[in-house]
Amino acid sequence: LITSDSGETVKGDIEYSGLPGEFSILFTMTRVGKASLEVKYQSSNGFALIDDVPQSIDITPADISVENSELECLVAKDVTQSEGSRCVLSTFDAFMNPTGSKNNEGAFSIYASKTGTNTVTSTKATHISGNTFAIFIKIEKSGTWNIEAKYFSNAFSRQSSLTLLPGPLDVDNTMVSCNPKVPAISEGTCEIEGRDMYNNLVIVSEEVARRFVGIVEYRSDSSSKDEHSFLPRIIPSTEITTGKYTLTYRSPSKKSKLSVQAMYRSSISATTLVGIKPMWNVSVVPVDLSKNESVVSCFQNRIVAGTQILCTVKAVDGDGESITEASYASALDALITSDSGETVKGDIEYSG
């Protein structure tokens, strides 16, 4: 009978060895511990011990089993974390005894795979203690990765996964694109595509949107310049994984040339703005009025000299829509001439 301080107990198989007076005792222990072997013989008074002191045998763990060993990974804060994600290997033998030592460090490797992306490998394992090892893997592309561990060339049966977030917005990798032509008295738009230092699309948020500043100005070579309020604003996409923000602004009423640029600051409290390239040159295209539907009306055909005269313009664009933008007044020009030789310019304002 063989007993172990692991709690395991087995009976040995006894057979004649073929040598004079020698019998073989065969047994297998699967749990690590200190085993004691007691051999009894049948005496006239029943079974008695051959040895008063049992034979002691240390049962040690077997080699690492990839079937039973475990892999667990702790994802990094995001792809920019310098050391990457930390994976822990817990190694066991075929009988689930903890096994492994510092001597096994060089035998481990882990592989990160993702559809459409090159596999990332790490082989720098460190023995923590007992049967546990740590290995870091640096992955620069965001998304969900499948993680596989190997002991020499044999893959662990248990795999893990990591879902990595992109890092913060990087101005050098972020792009802005604008419509090069925008109708007068309409909304101009530009799309900002935010990317991190590894070119991953960033996570869209209201907080990041507040770090952008849109700057819209008349170009120096614009034939028309006035005190128009462009009112640029940044709108974050409702799809947070797209990295997209929209810069909108009000276009002026006259044909003109604009420069449009998105600026960014590293934090809400930062005072330095960095330009996102490229800066766009935008042409404002005047609105064509419908001659059939646009009408000029003067309600007084006789008036005393020195009295203010009121006329109106019903402005309708080519799509049949009435123009309701007050700033369109600056795109209209009213010249009044008289056979008396008098010429004046009328003041035009939106009636509301």
PDB file of C-alpha atoms in Angstrom, residues 212-328:
ATOM      1  CA  PHE A 212     -10.816  71.390 -31.848  1.00  0.00           C
ATOM      2  CA  VAL A 213     -11.088  74.949 -33.099  1.00  0.00           C
ATOM      3  CA  GLY A 214     -12.273  75.783 -36.603  1.00  0.00           C
ATOM      4  CA  ILE A 215     -10.766  78.863 -38.237  1.00  0.00           C
ATOM      5  CA  VAL A 216     -12.512  80.244 -41.331  1.00  0.00           C
ATOM      6  CA  GLU A 217     -11.287  83.497 -42.911  1.00  0.00           C
ATOM      7  CA  TYR A 218     -11.407  85.399 -46.170  1.00  0.00           C
ATOM      8  CA  ARG A 219      -8.274  84.817 -48.199  1.00  0.00           C
ATOM      9  CA  SER A 220      -6.087  87.805 -48.986  1.00  0.00           C
ATOM     10  CA  ASP A 221      -6.913  87.437 -52.693  1.00  0.00           C
ATOM     11  CA  SER A 222     -10.686  87.295 -52.167  1.00  0.00           C
ATOM     12  CA  SER A 223     -12.533  89.929 -54.175  1.00  0.00           C
ATOM     13  CA  SER A 224     -15.199  90.151 -51.494  1.00  0.00           C
ATOM     14  CA  LYS A 225     -14.628  90.659 -47.796  1.00  0.00           C
ATOM     15  CA  ASP A 226     -17.071  91.792 -45.148  1.00  0.00           C
ATOM     16  CA  GLU A 227     -17.808  91.339 -41.457  1.00  0.00           C
ATOM     17  CA  HIS A 228     -19.499  87.979 -42.025  1.00  0.00           C
ATOM     18  CA  SER A 229     -19.736  85.689 -38.987  1.00  0.00           C
ATOM     19  CA  PHE A 230     -18.663  82.215 -40.091  1.00  0.00           C
ATOM     20  CA  LEU A 231     -19.611  80.616 -36.741  1.00  0.00           C
ATOM     21  CA  PRO A 232     -17.452  77.476 -37.124  1.00  0.00           C
ATOM     22  CA  ARG A 233     -18.244  74.548 -34.841  1.00  0.00           C
ATOM     23  CA  ILE A 234     -17.111  70.950 -34.393  1.00  0.00           C
ATOM     24  CA  ILE A 235     -19.639  68.112 -34.291  1.00  0.00           C
ATOM     25  CA  PRO A 236     -18.532  64.595 -33.180  1.00  0.00           C
ATOM     26  CA  SER A 237     -19.776  61.579 -35.124  1.00  0.00           C
ATOM     27  CA  THR A 238     -22.441  59.455 -33.449  1.00  0.00           C
ATOM     28  CA  GLU A 239     -20.410  56.364 -34.428  1.00  0.00           C
ATOM     29  CA  ILE A 240     -17.605  56.488 -31.883  1.00  0.00           C
ATOM     30  CA  THR A 241     -15.245  54.048 -33.637  1.00  0.00           C
ATOM     31  CA  THR A 242     -15.010  56.069 -36.871  1.00  0.00           C
ATOM     32  CA  GLY A 243     -12.612  58.750 -35.587  1.00  0.00           C
ATOM     33  CA  LYS A 244     -14.697  61.329 -37.443  1.00  0.00           C
ATOM     34  CA  TYR A 245     -15.600  64.905 -36.525  1.00  0.00           C
ATOM     35  CA  THR A 246     -17.362  67.450 -38.738  1.00  0.00           C
ATOM     36  CA  LEU A 247     -16.342  71.108 -38.980  1.00  0.00           C
ATOM     37  CA  THR A 248     -19.278  73.259 -40.108  1.00  0.00           C
ATOM     38  CA  TYR A 249     -19.449  76.972 -40.876  1.00  0.00           C
ATOM     39  CA  ARG A 250     -21.806  79.531 -42.453  1.00  0.00           C
ATOM     40  CA  SER A 251     -20.734  80.611 -45.901  1.00  0.00           C
ATOM     41  CA  PRO A 252     -21.071  84.298 -46.845  1.00  0.00           C
ATOM     42  CA  SER A 253     -23.643  85.572 -49.321  1.00  0.00           C
ATOM     43  CA  LYS A 254     -21.209  86.774 -51.997  1.00  0.00           C
ATOM     44  CA  LYS A 255     -18.782  85.066 -54.316  1.00  0.00           C
ATOM     45  CA  SER A 256     -15.530  84.907 -52.373  1.00  0.00           C
ATOM     46  CA  LYS A 257     -12.452  82.882 -51.463  1.00  0.00           C
ATOM     47  CA  LEU A 258     -11.977  81.369 -48.005  1.00  0.00           C
ATOM     48  CA  SER A 259      -9.255  79.588 -46.069  1.00  0.00           C
ATOM     49  CA  VAL A 260     -10.500  76.842 -43.750  1.00  0.00           C
ATOM     50  CA  GLN A 261      -8.362  75.114 -41.134  1.00  0.00           C
ATOM     51  CA  ALA A 262      -8.953  72.849 -38.149  1.00  0.00           C
ATOM     52  CA  MET A 263      -6.773  73.475 -35.094  1.00  0.00           C
ATOM     53  CA  TYR A 264      -6.231  71.174 -32.104  1.00  0.00           C
ATOM     54  CA  ARG A 265      -4.996  71.508 -28.545  1.00  0.00           C
ATOM     55  CA  SER A 266      -3.647  68.613 -26.497  1.00  0.00           C
ATOM     56  CA  SER A 267      -6.049  69.285 -23.608  1.00  0.00           C
ATOM     57  CA  ILE A 268      -8.984  71.534 -22.810  1.00  0.00           C
ATOM     58  CA  SER A 269      -6.736  73.739 -20.661  1.00  0.00           C
ATOM     59  CA  ALA A 270      -3.888  73.936 -23.210  1.00  0.00           C
ATOM     60  CA  THR A 271      -3.280  77.367 -24.719  1.00  0.00           C
ATOM     61  CA  THR A 272      -1.273  76.275 -27.760  1.00  0.00           C
ATOM     62  CA  LEU A 273      -3.171  75.355 -30.913  1.00  0.00           C
ATOM     63  CA  VAL A 274      -1.626  73.085 -33.548  1.00  0.00           C
ATOM     64  CA  GLY A 275      -2.884  73.165 -37.120  1.00  0.00           C
ATOM     65  CA  ILE A 276      -4.171  69.990 -38.765  1.00  0.00           C
ATOM     66  CA  LYS A 277      -2.951  69.725 -42.319  1.00  0.00           C
ATOM     67  CA  PRO A 278      -3.894  70.584 -44.927  1.00  0.00           C
ATOM     68  CA  MET A 279      -5.425  74.023 -44.776  1.00  0.00           C
ATOM     69  CA  TRP A 280      -8.155  74.211 -47.423  1.00  0.00           C
ATOM     70  CA  ASN A 281      -8.897  76.890 -49.979  1.00  0.00           C
ATOM     71  CA  VAL A 282     -12.647  77.071 -50.499  1.00  0.00           C
ATOM     72  CA  SER A 283     -14.509  78.983 -53.181  1.00  0.00           C
ATOM     73  CA  VAL A 284     -17.938  80.417 -52.338  1.00  0.00           C
ATOM     74  CA  VAL A 285     -20.235  80.069 -55.351  1.00  0.00           C
ATOM     75  CA  PRO A 286     -22.980  82.725 -55.598  1.00  0.00           C
ATOM     76  CA  VAL A 287     -26.626  81.688 -55.521  1.00  0.00           C
ATOM     77  CA  ASP A 288     -28.467  81.948 -58.852  1.00  0.00           C
ATOM     78  CA  LEU A 289     -31.927  83.446 -58.427  1.00  0.00           C
ATOM     79  CA  SER A 290     -34.906  82.209 -60.394  1.00  0.00           C
ATOM     80  CA  LYS A 291     -35.846  85.057 -62.732  1.00  0.00           C
ATOM     81  CA  ASN A 292     -39.335  83.638 -63.108  1.00  0.00           C
ATOM     82  CA  GLU A 293     -40.052  83.573 -59.388  1.00  0.00           C
ATOM     83  CA  SER A 294     -37.907  86.404 -58.038  1.00  0.00           C
ATOM     84  CA  VAL A 295     -39.774  89.715 -58.107  1.00  0.00           C
ATOM     85  CA  VAL A 296     -38.936  93.374 -57.418  1.00  0.00           C
ATOM     86  CA  SER A 297     -41.931  95.409 -56.221  1.00  0.00           C
ATOM     87  CA  CYS A 298     -42.336  99.112 -55.395  1.00  0.00           C
ATOM     88  CA  PHE A 299     -45.655  99.941 -53.769  1.00  0.00           C
ATOM     89  CA  GLN A 300     -45.492 103.741 -54.296  1.00  0.00           C
ATOM     90  CA  ASN A 301     -45.257 105.097 -57.838  1.00  0.00           C
ATOM     91  CA  ARG A 302     -45.628 108.725 -56.754  1.00  0.00           C
ATOM     92  CA  ILE A 303     -44.018 110.267 -53.706  1.00  0.00           C
ATOM     93  CA  VAL A 304     -43.009 113.637 -52.311  1.00  0.00           C
ATOM     94  CA  ALA A 305     -39.326 114.525 -52.696  1.00  0.00           C
ATOM     95  CA  GLY A 306     -37.313 113.839 -49.577  1.00  0.00           C
ATOM     96  CA  THR A 307     -39.592 110.991 -48.448  1.00  0.00           C
ATOM     97  CA  GLN A 308     -38.101 107.526 -47.994  1.00  0.00           C
ATOM     98  CA  ILE A 309     -39.272 105.047 -50.614  1.00  0.00           C
ATOM     99  CA  LEU A 310     -39.769 101.323 -49.805  1.00  0.00           C
ATOM    100  CA  CYS A 311     -39.443  98.588 -52.413  1.00  0.00           C
ATOM    101  CA  THR A 312     -39.059  94.833 -51.875  1.00  0.00           C
ATOM    102  CA  VAL A 313     -37.259  91.931 -53.521  1.00  0.00           C
ATOM    103  CA  LYS A 314     -38.761  88.462 -53.302  1.00  0.00           C
ATOM    104  CA  ALA A 315     -35.609  86.300 -53.648  1.00  0.00           C
ATOM    105  CA  VAL A 316     -36.183  82.715 -54.820  1.00  0.00           C
ATOM    106  CA  ASP A 317     -33.326  80.413 -55.775  1.00  0.00           C
ATOM    107  CA  GLY A 318     -33.156  78.061 -58.742  1.00  0.00           C
ATOM    108  CA  ASP A 319     -34.728  75.257 -56.712  1.00  0.00           C
ATOM    109  CA  GLY A 320     -37.771  77.357 -55.980  1.00  0.00           C
ATOM    110  CA  GLU A 321     -36.814  77.944 -52.352  1.00  0.00           C
ATOM    111  CA  SER A 322     -37.194  81.372 -50.790  1.00  0.00           C
ATOM    112  CA  ILE A 323     -33.895  82.696 -49.464  1.00  0.00           C
ATOM    113  CA  THR A 324     -34.248  83.287 -45.749  1.00  0.00           C
ATOM    114  CA  GLU A 325     -30.642  84.028 -44.860  1.00  0.00           C
ATOM    115  CA  ALA A 326     -30.408  87.649 -43.674  1.00  0.00           C
ATOM    116  CA  SER A 327     -26.809  87.991 -44.872  1.00  0.00           C
ATOM    117  CA  TYR A 328     -27.967  87.507 -48.474  1.00  0.00           C
TER     118      TYR A 328
END
